[in-house]
mmCIF file of C-alpha atoms in Angstrom:
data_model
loop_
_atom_site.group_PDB
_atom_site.id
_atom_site.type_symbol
_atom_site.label_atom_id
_atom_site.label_comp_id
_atom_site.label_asym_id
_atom_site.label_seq_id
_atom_site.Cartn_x
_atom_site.Cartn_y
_atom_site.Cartn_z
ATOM 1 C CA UNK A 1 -6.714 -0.641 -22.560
ATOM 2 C CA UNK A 2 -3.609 -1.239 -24.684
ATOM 3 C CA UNK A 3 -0.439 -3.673 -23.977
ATOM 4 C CA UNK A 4 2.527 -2.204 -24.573
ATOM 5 C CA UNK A 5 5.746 -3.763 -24.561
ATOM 6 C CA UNK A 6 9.253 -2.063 -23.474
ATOM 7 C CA UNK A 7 12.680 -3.739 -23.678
ATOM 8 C CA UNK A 8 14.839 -3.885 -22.165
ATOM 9 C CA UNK A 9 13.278 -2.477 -18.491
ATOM 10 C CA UNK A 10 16.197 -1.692 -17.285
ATOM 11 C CA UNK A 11 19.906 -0.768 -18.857
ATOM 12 C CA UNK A 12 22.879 0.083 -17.332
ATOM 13 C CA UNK A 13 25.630 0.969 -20.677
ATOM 14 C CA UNK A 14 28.787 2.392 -20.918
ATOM 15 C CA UNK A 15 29.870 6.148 -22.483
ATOM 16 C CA UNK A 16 29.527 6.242 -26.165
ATOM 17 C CA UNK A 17 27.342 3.346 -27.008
ATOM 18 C CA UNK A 18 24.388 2.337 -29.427
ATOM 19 C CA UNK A 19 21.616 1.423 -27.730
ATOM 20 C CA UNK A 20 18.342 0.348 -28.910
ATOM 21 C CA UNK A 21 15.022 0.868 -27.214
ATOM 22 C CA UNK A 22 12.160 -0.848 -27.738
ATOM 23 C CA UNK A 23 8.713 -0.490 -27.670
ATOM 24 C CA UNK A 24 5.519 -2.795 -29.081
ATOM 25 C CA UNK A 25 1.946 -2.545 -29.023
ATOM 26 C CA UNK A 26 -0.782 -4.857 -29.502
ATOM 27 C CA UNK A 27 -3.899 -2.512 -30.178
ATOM 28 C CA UNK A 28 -3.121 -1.301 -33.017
ATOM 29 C CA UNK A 29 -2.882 2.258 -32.533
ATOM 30 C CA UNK A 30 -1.761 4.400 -35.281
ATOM 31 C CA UNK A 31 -0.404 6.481 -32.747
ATOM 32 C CA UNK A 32 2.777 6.264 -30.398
ATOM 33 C CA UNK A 33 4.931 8.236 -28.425
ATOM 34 C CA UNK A 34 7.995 8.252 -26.579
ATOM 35 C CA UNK A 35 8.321 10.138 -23.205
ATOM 36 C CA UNK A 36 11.373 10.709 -20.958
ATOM 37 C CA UNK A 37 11.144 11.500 -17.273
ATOM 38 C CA UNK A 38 13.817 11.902 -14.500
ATOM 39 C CA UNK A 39 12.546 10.540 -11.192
ATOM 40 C CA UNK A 40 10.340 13.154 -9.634
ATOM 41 C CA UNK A 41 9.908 15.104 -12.455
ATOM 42 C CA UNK A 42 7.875 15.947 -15.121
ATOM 43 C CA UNK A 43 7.205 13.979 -18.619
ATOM 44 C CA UNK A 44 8.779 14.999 -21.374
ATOM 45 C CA UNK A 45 7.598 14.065 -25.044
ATOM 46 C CA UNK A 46 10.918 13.574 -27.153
ATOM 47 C CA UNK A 47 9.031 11.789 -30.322
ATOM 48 C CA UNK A 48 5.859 11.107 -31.930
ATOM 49 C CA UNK A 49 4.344 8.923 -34.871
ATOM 50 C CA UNK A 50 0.994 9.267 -36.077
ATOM 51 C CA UNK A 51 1.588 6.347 -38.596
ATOM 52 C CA UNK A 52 3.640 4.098 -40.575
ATOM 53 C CA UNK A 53 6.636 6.194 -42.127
ATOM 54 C CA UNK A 54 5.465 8.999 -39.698
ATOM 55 C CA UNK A 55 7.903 10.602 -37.249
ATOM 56 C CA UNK A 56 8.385 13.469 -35.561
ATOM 57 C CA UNK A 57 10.366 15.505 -32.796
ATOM 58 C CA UNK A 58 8.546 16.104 -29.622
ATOM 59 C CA UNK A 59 8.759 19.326 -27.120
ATOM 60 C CA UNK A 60 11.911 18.242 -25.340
ATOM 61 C CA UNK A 61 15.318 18.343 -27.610
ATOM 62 C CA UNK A 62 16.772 14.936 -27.605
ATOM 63 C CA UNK A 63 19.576 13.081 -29.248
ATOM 64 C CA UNK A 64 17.900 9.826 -30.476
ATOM 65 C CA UNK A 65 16.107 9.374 -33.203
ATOM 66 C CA UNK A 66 13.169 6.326 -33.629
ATOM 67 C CA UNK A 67 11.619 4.920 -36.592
ATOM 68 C CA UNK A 68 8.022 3.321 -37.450
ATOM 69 C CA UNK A 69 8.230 1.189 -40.292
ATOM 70 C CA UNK A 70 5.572 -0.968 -38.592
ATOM 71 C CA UNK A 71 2.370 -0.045 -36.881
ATOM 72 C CA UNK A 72 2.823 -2.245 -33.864
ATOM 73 C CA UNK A 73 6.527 -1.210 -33.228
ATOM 74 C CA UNK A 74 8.431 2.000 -32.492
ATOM 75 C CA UNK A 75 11.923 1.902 -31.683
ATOM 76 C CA UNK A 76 14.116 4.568 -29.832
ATOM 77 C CA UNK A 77 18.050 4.398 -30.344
ATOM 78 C CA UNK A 78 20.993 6.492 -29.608
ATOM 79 C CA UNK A 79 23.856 6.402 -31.380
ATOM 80 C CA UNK A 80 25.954 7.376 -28.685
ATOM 81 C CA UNK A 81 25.115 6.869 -24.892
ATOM 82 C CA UNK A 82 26.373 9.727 -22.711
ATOM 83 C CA UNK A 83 25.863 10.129 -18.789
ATOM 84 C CA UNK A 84 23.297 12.908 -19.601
ATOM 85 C CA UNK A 85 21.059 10.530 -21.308
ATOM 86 C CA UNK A 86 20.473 8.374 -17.713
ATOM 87 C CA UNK A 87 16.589 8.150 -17.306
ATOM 88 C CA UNK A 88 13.794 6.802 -17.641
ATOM 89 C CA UNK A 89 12.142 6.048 -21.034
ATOM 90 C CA UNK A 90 8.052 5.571 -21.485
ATOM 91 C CA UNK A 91 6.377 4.378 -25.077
ATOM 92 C CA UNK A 92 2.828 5.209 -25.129
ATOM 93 C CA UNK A 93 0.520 4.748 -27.918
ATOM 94 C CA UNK A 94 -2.988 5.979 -28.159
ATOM 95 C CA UNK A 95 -6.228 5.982 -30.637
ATOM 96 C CA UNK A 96 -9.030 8.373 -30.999
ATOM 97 C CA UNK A 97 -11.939 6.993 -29.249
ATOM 98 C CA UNK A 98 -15.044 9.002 -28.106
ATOM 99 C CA UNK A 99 -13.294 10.002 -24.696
ATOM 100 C CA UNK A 100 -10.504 11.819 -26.863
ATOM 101 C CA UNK A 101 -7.102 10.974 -27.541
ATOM 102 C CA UNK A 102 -7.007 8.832 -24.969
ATOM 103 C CA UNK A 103 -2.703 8.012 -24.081
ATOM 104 C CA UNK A 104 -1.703 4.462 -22.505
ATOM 105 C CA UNK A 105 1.806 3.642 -21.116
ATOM 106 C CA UNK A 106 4.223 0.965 -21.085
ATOM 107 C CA UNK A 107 6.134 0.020 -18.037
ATOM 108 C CA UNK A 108 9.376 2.208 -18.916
ATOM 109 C CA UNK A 109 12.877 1.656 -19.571
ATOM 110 C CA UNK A 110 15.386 2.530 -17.158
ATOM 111 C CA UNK A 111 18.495 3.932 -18.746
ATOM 112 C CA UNK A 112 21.842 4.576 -16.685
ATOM 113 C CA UNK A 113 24.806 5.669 -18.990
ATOM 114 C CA UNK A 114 28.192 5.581 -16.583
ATOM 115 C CA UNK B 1 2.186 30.581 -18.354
ATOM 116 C CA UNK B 2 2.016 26.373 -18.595
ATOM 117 C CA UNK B 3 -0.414 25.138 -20.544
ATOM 118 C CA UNK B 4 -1.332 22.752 -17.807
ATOM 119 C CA UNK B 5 -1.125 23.411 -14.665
ATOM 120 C CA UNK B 6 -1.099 21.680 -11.369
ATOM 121 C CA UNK B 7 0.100 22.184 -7.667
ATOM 122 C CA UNK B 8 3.007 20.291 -7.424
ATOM 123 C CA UNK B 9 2.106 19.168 -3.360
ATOM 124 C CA UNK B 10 2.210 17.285 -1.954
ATOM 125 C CA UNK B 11 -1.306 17.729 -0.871
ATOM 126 C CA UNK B 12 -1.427 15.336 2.455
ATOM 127 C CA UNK B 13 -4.718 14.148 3.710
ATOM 128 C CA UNK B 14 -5.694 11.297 6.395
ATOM 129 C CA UNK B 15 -7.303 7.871 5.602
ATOM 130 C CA UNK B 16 -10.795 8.257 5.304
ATOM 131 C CA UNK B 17 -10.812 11.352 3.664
ATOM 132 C CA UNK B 18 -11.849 13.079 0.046
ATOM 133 C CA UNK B 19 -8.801 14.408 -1.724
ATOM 134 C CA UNK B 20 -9.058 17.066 -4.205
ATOM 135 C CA UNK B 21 -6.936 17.466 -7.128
ATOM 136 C CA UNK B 22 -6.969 20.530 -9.032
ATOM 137 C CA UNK B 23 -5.800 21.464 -12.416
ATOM 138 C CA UNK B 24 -6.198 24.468 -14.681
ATOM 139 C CA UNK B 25 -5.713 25.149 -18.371
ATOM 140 C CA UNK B 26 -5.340 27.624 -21.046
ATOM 141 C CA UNK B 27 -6.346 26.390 -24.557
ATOM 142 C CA UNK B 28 -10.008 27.008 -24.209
ATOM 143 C CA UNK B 29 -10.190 24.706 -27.610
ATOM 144 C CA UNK B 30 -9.421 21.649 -25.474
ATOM 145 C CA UNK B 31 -12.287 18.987 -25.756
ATOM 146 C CA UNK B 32 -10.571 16.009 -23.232
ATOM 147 C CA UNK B 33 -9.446 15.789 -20.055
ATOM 148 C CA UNK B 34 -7.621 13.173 -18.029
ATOM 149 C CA UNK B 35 -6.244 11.940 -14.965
ATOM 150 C CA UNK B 36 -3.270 9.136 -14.675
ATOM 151 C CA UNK B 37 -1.904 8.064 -11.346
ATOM 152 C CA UNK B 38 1.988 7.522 -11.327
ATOM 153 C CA UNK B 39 3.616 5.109 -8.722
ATOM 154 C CA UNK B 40 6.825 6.076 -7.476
ATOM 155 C CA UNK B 41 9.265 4.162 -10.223
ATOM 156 C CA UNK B 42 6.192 3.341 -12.040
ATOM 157 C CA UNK B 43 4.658 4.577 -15.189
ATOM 158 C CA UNK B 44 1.190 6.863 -15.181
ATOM 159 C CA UNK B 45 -1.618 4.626 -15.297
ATOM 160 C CA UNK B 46 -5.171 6.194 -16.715
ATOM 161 C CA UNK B 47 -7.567 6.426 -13.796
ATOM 162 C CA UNK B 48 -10.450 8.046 -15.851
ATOM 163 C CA UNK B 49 -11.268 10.759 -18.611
ATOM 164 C CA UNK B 50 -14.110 13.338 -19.237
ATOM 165 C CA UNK B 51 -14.796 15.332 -22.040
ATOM 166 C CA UNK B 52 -18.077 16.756 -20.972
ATOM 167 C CA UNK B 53 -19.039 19.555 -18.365
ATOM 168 C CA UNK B 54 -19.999 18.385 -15.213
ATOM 169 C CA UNK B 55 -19.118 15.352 -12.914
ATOM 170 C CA UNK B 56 -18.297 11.722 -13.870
ATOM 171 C CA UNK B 57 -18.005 9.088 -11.465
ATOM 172 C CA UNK B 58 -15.738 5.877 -10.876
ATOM 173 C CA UNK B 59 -16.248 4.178 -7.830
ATOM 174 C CA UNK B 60 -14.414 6.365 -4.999
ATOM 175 C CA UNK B 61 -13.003 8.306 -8.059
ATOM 176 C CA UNK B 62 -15.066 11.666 -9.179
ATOM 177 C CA UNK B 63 -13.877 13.745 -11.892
ATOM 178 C CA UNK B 64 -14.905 17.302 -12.534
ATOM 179 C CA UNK B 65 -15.282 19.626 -15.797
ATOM 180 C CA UNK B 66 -16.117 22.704 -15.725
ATOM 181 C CA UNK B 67 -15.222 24.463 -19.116
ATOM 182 C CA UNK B 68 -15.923 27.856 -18.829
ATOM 183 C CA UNK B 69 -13.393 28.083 -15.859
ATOM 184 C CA UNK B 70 -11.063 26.028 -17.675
ATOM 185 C CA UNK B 71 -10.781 24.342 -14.488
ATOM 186 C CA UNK B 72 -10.752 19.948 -14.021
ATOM 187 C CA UNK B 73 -10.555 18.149 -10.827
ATOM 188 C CA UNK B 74 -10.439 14.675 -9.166
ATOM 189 C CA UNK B 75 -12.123 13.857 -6.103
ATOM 190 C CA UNK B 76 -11.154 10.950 -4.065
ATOM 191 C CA UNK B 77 -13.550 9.482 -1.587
ATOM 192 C CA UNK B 78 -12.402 7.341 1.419
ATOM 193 C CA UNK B 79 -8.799 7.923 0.817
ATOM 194 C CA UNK B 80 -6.681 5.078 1.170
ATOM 195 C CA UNK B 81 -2.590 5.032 1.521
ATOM 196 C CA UNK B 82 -2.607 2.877 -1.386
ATOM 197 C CA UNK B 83 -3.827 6.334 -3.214
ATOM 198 C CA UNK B 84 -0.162 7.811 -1.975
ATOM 199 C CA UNK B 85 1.221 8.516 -5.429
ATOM 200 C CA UNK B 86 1.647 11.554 -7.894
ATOM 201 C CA UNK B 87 -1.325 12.495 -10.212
ATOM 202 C CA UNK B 88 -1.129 13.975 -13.184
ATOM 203 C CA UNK B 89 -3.865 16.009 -15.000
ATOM 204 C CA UNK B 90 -3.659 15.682 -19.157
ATOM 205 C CA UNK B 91 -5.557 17.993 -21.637
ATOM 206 C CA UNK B 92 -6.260 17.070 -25.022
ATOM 207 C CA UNK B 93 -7.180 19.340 -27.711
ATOM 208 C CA UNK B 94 -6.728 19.784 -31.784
ATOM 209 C CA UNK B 95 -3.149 21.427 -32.575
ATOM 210 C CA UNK B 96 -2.919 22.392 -36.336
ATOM 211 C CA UNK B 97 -4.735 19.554 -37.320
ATOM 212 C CA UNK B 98 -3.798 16.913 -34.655
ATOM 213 C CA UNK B 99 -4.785 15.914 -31.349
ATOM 214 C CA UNK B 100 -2.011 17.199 -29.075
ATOM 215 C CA UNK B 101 -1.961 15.794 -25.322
ATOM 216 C CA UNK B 102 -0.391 17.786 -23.254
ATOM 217 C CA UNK B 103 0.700 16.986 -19.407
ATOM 218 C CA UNK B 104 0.830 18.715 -16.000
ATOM 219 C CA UNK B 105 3.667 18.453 -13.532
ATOM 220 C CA UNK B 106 1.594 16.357 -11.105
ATOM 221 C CA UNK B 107 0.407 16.281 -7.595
ATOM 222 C CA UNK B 108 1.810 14.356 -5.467
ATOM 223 C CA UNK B 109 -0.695 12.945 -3.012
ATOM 224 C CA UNK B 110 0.163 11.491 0.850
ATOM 225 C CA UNK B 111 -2.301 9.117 2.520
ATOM 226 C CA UNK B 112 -1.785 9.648 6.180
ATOM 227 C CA UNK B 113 -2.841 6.109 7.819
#
Protein backbone atom coordinates (compact mmCIF):
# COMPACT_ATOMS: atom_id res chain seq x y z
CA UNK A 1 0.00 0.00 0.00
CA UNK A 2 1.47 3.42 -0.78
CA UNK A 3 0.93 6.96 1.14
CA UNK A 4 0.35 9.53 -0.95
CA UNK A 5 0.15 13.00 -0.09
CA UNK A 6 -2.16 15.80 -1.86
CA UNK A 7 -2.17 19.53 -1.01
CA UNK A 8 -3.98 21.42 -0.70
CA UNK A 9 -7.48 19.06 -0.36
CA UNK A 10 -9.49 21.51 -1.15
CA UNK A 11 -9.15 25.06 -3.23
CA UNK A 12 -11.48 27.50 -3.97
CA UNK A 13 -9.29 30.39 -6.50
CA UNK A 14 -10.22 33.11 -8.44
CA UNK A 15 -10.25 33.46 -12.64
CA UNK A 16 -6.82 33.63 -14.02
CA UNK A 17 -4.62 32.35 -11.30
CA UNK A 18 -1.43 30.10 -10.74
CA UNK A 19 -2.08 27.42 -8.80
CA UNK A 20 0.07 24.70 -7.67
CA UNK A 21 -0.94 21.15 -6.93
CA UNK A 22 0.72 18.90 -5.05
CA UNK A 23 1.29 15.49 -4.74
CA UNK A 24 4.04 13.18 -2.59
CA UNK A 25 4.68 9.68 -2.17
CA UNK A 26 6.47 7.69 0.25
CA UNK A 27 7.00 4.23 -1.59
CA UNK A 28 9.05 5.08 -3.88
CA UNK A 29 7.38 4.38 -6.99
CA UNK A 30 8.96 5.32 -10.16
CA UNK A 31 5.66 5.76 -11.36
CA UNK A 32 2.88 8.54 -10.86
CA UNK A 33 -0.05 9.85 -12.32
CA UNK A 34 -2.42 12.53 -12.20
CA UNK A 35 -6.21 11.91 -12.74
CA UNK A 36 -9.13 14.38 -12.97
CA UNK A 37 -12.73 13.46 -12.30
CA UNK A 38 -15.99 15.53 -12.12
CA UNK A 39 -18.31 14.18 -9.43
CA UNK A 40 -20.12 11.21 -10.86
CA UNK A 41 -18.07 10.72 -13.60
CA UNK A 42 -15.45 8.94 -14.99
CA UNK A 43 -11.45 9.26 -14.36
CA UNK A 44 -9.59 10.91 -16.58
CA UNK A 45 -5.65 10.52 -16.87
CA UNK A 46 -4.28 14.12 -17.78
CA UNK A 47 -0.37 13.19 -16.99
CA UNK A 48 2.03 10.54 -16.39
CA UNK A 49 5.78 10.02 -15.21
CA UNK A 50 7.50 6.89 -15.38
CA UNK A 51 10.64 8.53 -13.74
CA UNK A 52 12.75 11.32 -12.78
CA UNK A 53 12.84 13.91 -15.80
CA UNK A 54 9.94 11.76 -17.26
CA UNK A 55 6.64 13.37 -18.25
CA UNK A 56 4.04 12.90 -20.33
CA UNK A 57 0.40 13.92 -21.52
CA UNK A 58 -2.32 11.58 -20.58
CA UNK A 59 -5.72 10.65 -22.64
CA UNK A 60 -7.69 13.69 -21.55
CA UNK A 61 -6.38 17.25 -23.08
CA UNK A 62 -5.58 19.48 -20.23
CA UNK A 63 -4.07 22.85 -19.64
CA UNK A 64 -1.51 22.20 -16.82
CA UNK A 65 1.54 20.97 -17.09
CA UNK A 66 3.57 18.95 -13.95
CA UNK A 67 7.09 18.22 -13.48
CA UNK A 68 9.18 15.28 -11.70
CA UNK A 69 12.45 16.39 -10.83
CA UNK A 70 12.17 14.12 -7.77
CA UNK A 71 10.99 10.59 -7.42
CA UNK A 72 8.84 11.13 -4.38
CA UNK A 73 7.12 14.35 -5.74
CA UNK A 74 4.97 15.29 -8.74
CA UNK A 75 3.50 18.55 -8.97
CA UNK A 76 0.45 19.75 -11.11
CA UNK A 77 0.12 23.64 -11.84
CA UNK A 78 -1.88 25.86 -14.00
CA UNK A 79 -0.85 28.88 -15.08
CA UNK A 80 -4.10 30.27 -15.35
CA UNK A 81 -7.24 29.06 -13.34
CA UNK A 82 -10.46 29.27 -15.37
CA UNK A 83 -14.08 28.13 -14.21
CA UNK A 84 -13.69 25.11 -16.59
CA UNK A 85 -10.85 23.77 -14.65
CA UNK A 86 -13.32 23.23 -11.26
CA UNK A 87 -12.78 19.50 -10.21
CA UNK A 88 -11.42 17.19 -8.61
CA UNK A 89 -7.70 16.26 -8.88
CA UNK A 90 -6.24 12.52 -7.89
CA UNK A 91 -2.18 11.70 -7.82
CA UNK A 92 -1.63 8.10 -7.97
CA UNK A 93 1.58 6.39 -8.17
CA UNK A 94 2.16 2.76 -8.76
CA UNK A 95 5.15 -0.01 -9.10
CA UNK A 96 5.30 -3.22 -10.92
CA UNK A 97 4.78 -5.93 -8.50
CA UNK A 98 3.75 -9.56 -9.37
CA UNK A 99 -0.10 -8.60 -9.34
CA UNK A 100 0.69 -6.06 -12.29
CA UNK A 101 0.85 -2.49 -12.37
CA UNK A 102 -0.83 -2.24 -9.48
CA UNK A 103 -2.31 1.97 -9.17
CA UNK A 104 -2.81 3.56 -5.52
CA UNK A 105 -4.58 6.94 -4.89
CA UNK A 106 -4.26 9.90 -2.86
CA UNK A 107 -7.17 11.54 -1.21
CA UNK A 108 -7.78 14.24 -4.11
CA UNK A 109 -7.76 17.83 -4.46
CA UNK A 110 -10.81 19.69 -4.82
CA UNK A 111 -10.49 22.55 -7.23
CA UNK A 112 -13.32 25.32 -7.65
CA UNK A 113 -12.21 28.22 -10.02
CA UNK A 114 -15.12 31.16 -9.66
CA UNK B 1 -16.05 0.38 -28.53
CA UNK B 2 -14.41 1.27 -24.75
CA UNK B 3 -11.68 -0.49 -23.91
CA UNK B 4 -13.22 -1.17 -20.56
CA UNK B 5 -16.36 -1.58 -20.04
CA UNK B 6 -18.83 -1.59 -17.26
CA UNK B 7 -22.66 -1.09 -16.57
CA UNK B 8 -22.90 2.13 -15.26
CA UNK B 9 -26.07 0.97 -12.58
CA UNK B 10 -26.76 1.33 -10.37
CA UNK B 11 -27.14 -2.31 -9.75
CA UNK B 12 -29.39 -2.31 -6.32
CA UNK B 13 -29.44 -5.36 -4.20
CA UNK B 14 -30.76 -5.98 -0.43
CA UNK B 15 -28.55 -6.58 2.69
CA UNK B 16 -27.65 -9.99 2.84
CA UNK B 17 -27.15 -10.53 -0.58
CA UNK B 18 -24.17 -11.43 -3.31
CA UNK B 19 -23.64 -8.58 -5.71
CA UNK B 20 -22.17 -9.12 -9.00
CA UNK B 21 -20.08 -6.77 -10.82
CA UNK B 22 -19.33 -7.28 -14.31
CA UNK B 23 -16.78 -5.91 -16.61
CA UNK B 24 -15.59 -6.70 -20.12
CA UNK B 25 -12.53 -5.88 -22.18
CA UNK B 26 -10.97 -5.75 -25.49
CA UNK B 27 -7.11 -5.92 -25.48
CA UNK B 28 -6.84 -9.64 -25.27
CA UNK B 29 -2.92 -8.77 -24.38
CA UNK B 30 -4.05 -7.59 -20.94
CA UNK B 31 -2.29 -9.66 -18.11
CA UNK B 32 -4.01 -7.65 -14.77
CA UNK B 33 -7.10 -6.96 -13.60
CA UNK B 34 -8.50 -4.86 -10.78
CA UNK B 35 -11.21 -3.67 -8.78
CA UNK B 36 -11.21 -0.17 -6.64
CA UNK B 37 -14.21 0.93 -4.67
CA UNK B 38 -14.90 4.80 -4.86
CA UNK B 39 -16.85 6.58 -1.99
CA UNK B 40 -19.01 9.25 -2.98
CA UNK B 41 -16.39 12.44 -2.67
CA UNK B 42 -13.78 9.95 -2.05
CA UNK B 43 -10.96 8.62 -4.06
CA UNK B 44 -10.96 4.73 -5.54
CA UNK B 45 -9.51 2.59 -3.04
CA UNK B 46 -7.95 -1.00 -4.36
CA UNK B 47 -10.19 -3.76 -3.08
CA UNK B 48 -8.21 -6.63 -4.80
CA UNK B 49 -6.38 -7.69 -8.15
CA UNK B 50 -6.03 -10.96 -10.23
CA UNK B 51 -3.96 -11.70 -12.96
CA UNK B 52 -4.70 -15.35 -13.29
CA UNK B 53 -7.80 -17.32 -14.72
CA UNK B 54 -10.11 -18.40 -12.32
CA UNK B 55 -11.42 -17.14 -8.86
CA UNK B 56 -9.53 -15.34 -6.04
CA UNK B 57 -10.94 -14.76 -2.81
CA UNK B 58 -10.92 -11.88 -0.06
CA UNK B 59 -13.05 -12.39 2.70
CA UNK B 60 -16.77 -11.56 1.42
CA UNK B 61 -14.90 -10.24 -1.72
CA UNK B 62 -14.52 -12.88 -4.84
CA UNK B 63 -12.97 -11.86 -7.94
CA UNK B 64 -13.32 -13.62 -11.25
CA UNK B 65 -11.00 -14.09 -14.50
CA UNK B 66 -11.90 -15.65 -17.14
CA UNK B 67 -9.55 -14.74 -20.15
CA UNK B 68 -10.78 -16.28 -23.02
CA UNK B 69 -14.13 -14.32 -22.58
CA UNK B 70 -12.30 -11.33 -21.78
CA UNK B 71 -14.73 -11.10 -19.12
CA UNK B 72 -13.73 -10.07 -14.94
CA UNK B 73 -16.12 -9.89 -12.16
CA UNK B 74 -16.53 -9.17 -8.40
CA UNK B 75 -18.71 -11.02 -6.23
CA UNK B 76 -19.84 -9.67 -3.00
CA UNK B 77 -21.12 -11.96 -0.32
CA UNK B 78 -23.43 -10.76 2.54
CA UNK B 79 -23.85 -7.36 1.15
CA UNK B 80 -23.70 -4.69 3.50
CA UNK B 81 -24.90 -0.80 2.95
CA UNK B 82 -21.51 0.12 3.85
CA UNK B 83 -20.70 -1.64 0.24
CA UNK B 84 -23.12 1.35 -1.31
CA UNK B 85 -20.48 2.99 -3.46
CA UNK B 86 -19.30 3.01 -7.22
CA UNK B 87 -16.83 0.25 -8.40
CA UNK B 88 -14.63 0.50 -10.88
CA UNK B 89 -13.03 -2.37 -12.92
CA UNK B 90 -9.15 -1.50 -14.19
CA UNK B 91 -7.21 -3.54 -16.88
CA UNK B 92 -3.65 -3.51 -17.16
CA UNK B 93 -1.72 -4.57 -20.05
CA UNK B 94 1.78 -3.67 -22.04
CA UNK B 95 1.19 -0.52 -24.46
CA UNK B 96 4.28 -0.01 -26.76
CA UNK B 97 6.51 -0.92 -24.21
CA UNK B 98 4.72 0.24 -20.99
CA UNK B 99 2.23 -0.93 -18.69
CA UNK B 100 -0.89 1.10 -19.51
CA UNK B 101 -3.89 0.96 -16.86
CA UNK B 102 -6.78 1.70 -18.20
CA UNK B 103 -10.29 2.40 -16.24
CA UNK B 104 -14.02 1.63 -16.59
CA UNK B 105 -16.82 4.07 -15.95
CA UNK B 106 -17.91 2.24 -12.78
CA UNK B 107 -20.86 0.63 -11.21
CA UNK B 108 -22.49 2.14 -8.91
CA UNK B 109 -23.74 -0.26 -6.28
CA UNK B 110 -27.00 0.37 -3.68
CA UNK B 111 -27.22 -1.65 -0.47
CA UNK B 112 -30.87 -1.80 0.30
CA UNK B 113 -30.98 -2.19 4.32
Amino acid sequence: EADIYQTPRYLVIGTGKKITLECSQTMGHDKMYWYQQDPGMELHLIHYSYGVNSTEKGDLSSESTVSRIRTEHFPLTLESARPSHTSQYLCASSQWTVDGNTIYFGEGSWLTVV
Amino acid sequence: QKEVEQNSGPLSVPEGAIASLNCTYSDRGSQSFFWYRQYSGKSPELIMSIYSNGDKEDGRFTAQLNKASQYVSLLIRDSQPSDSATYLCAVSGDSGGYQKVTFGTGTKLQVIP
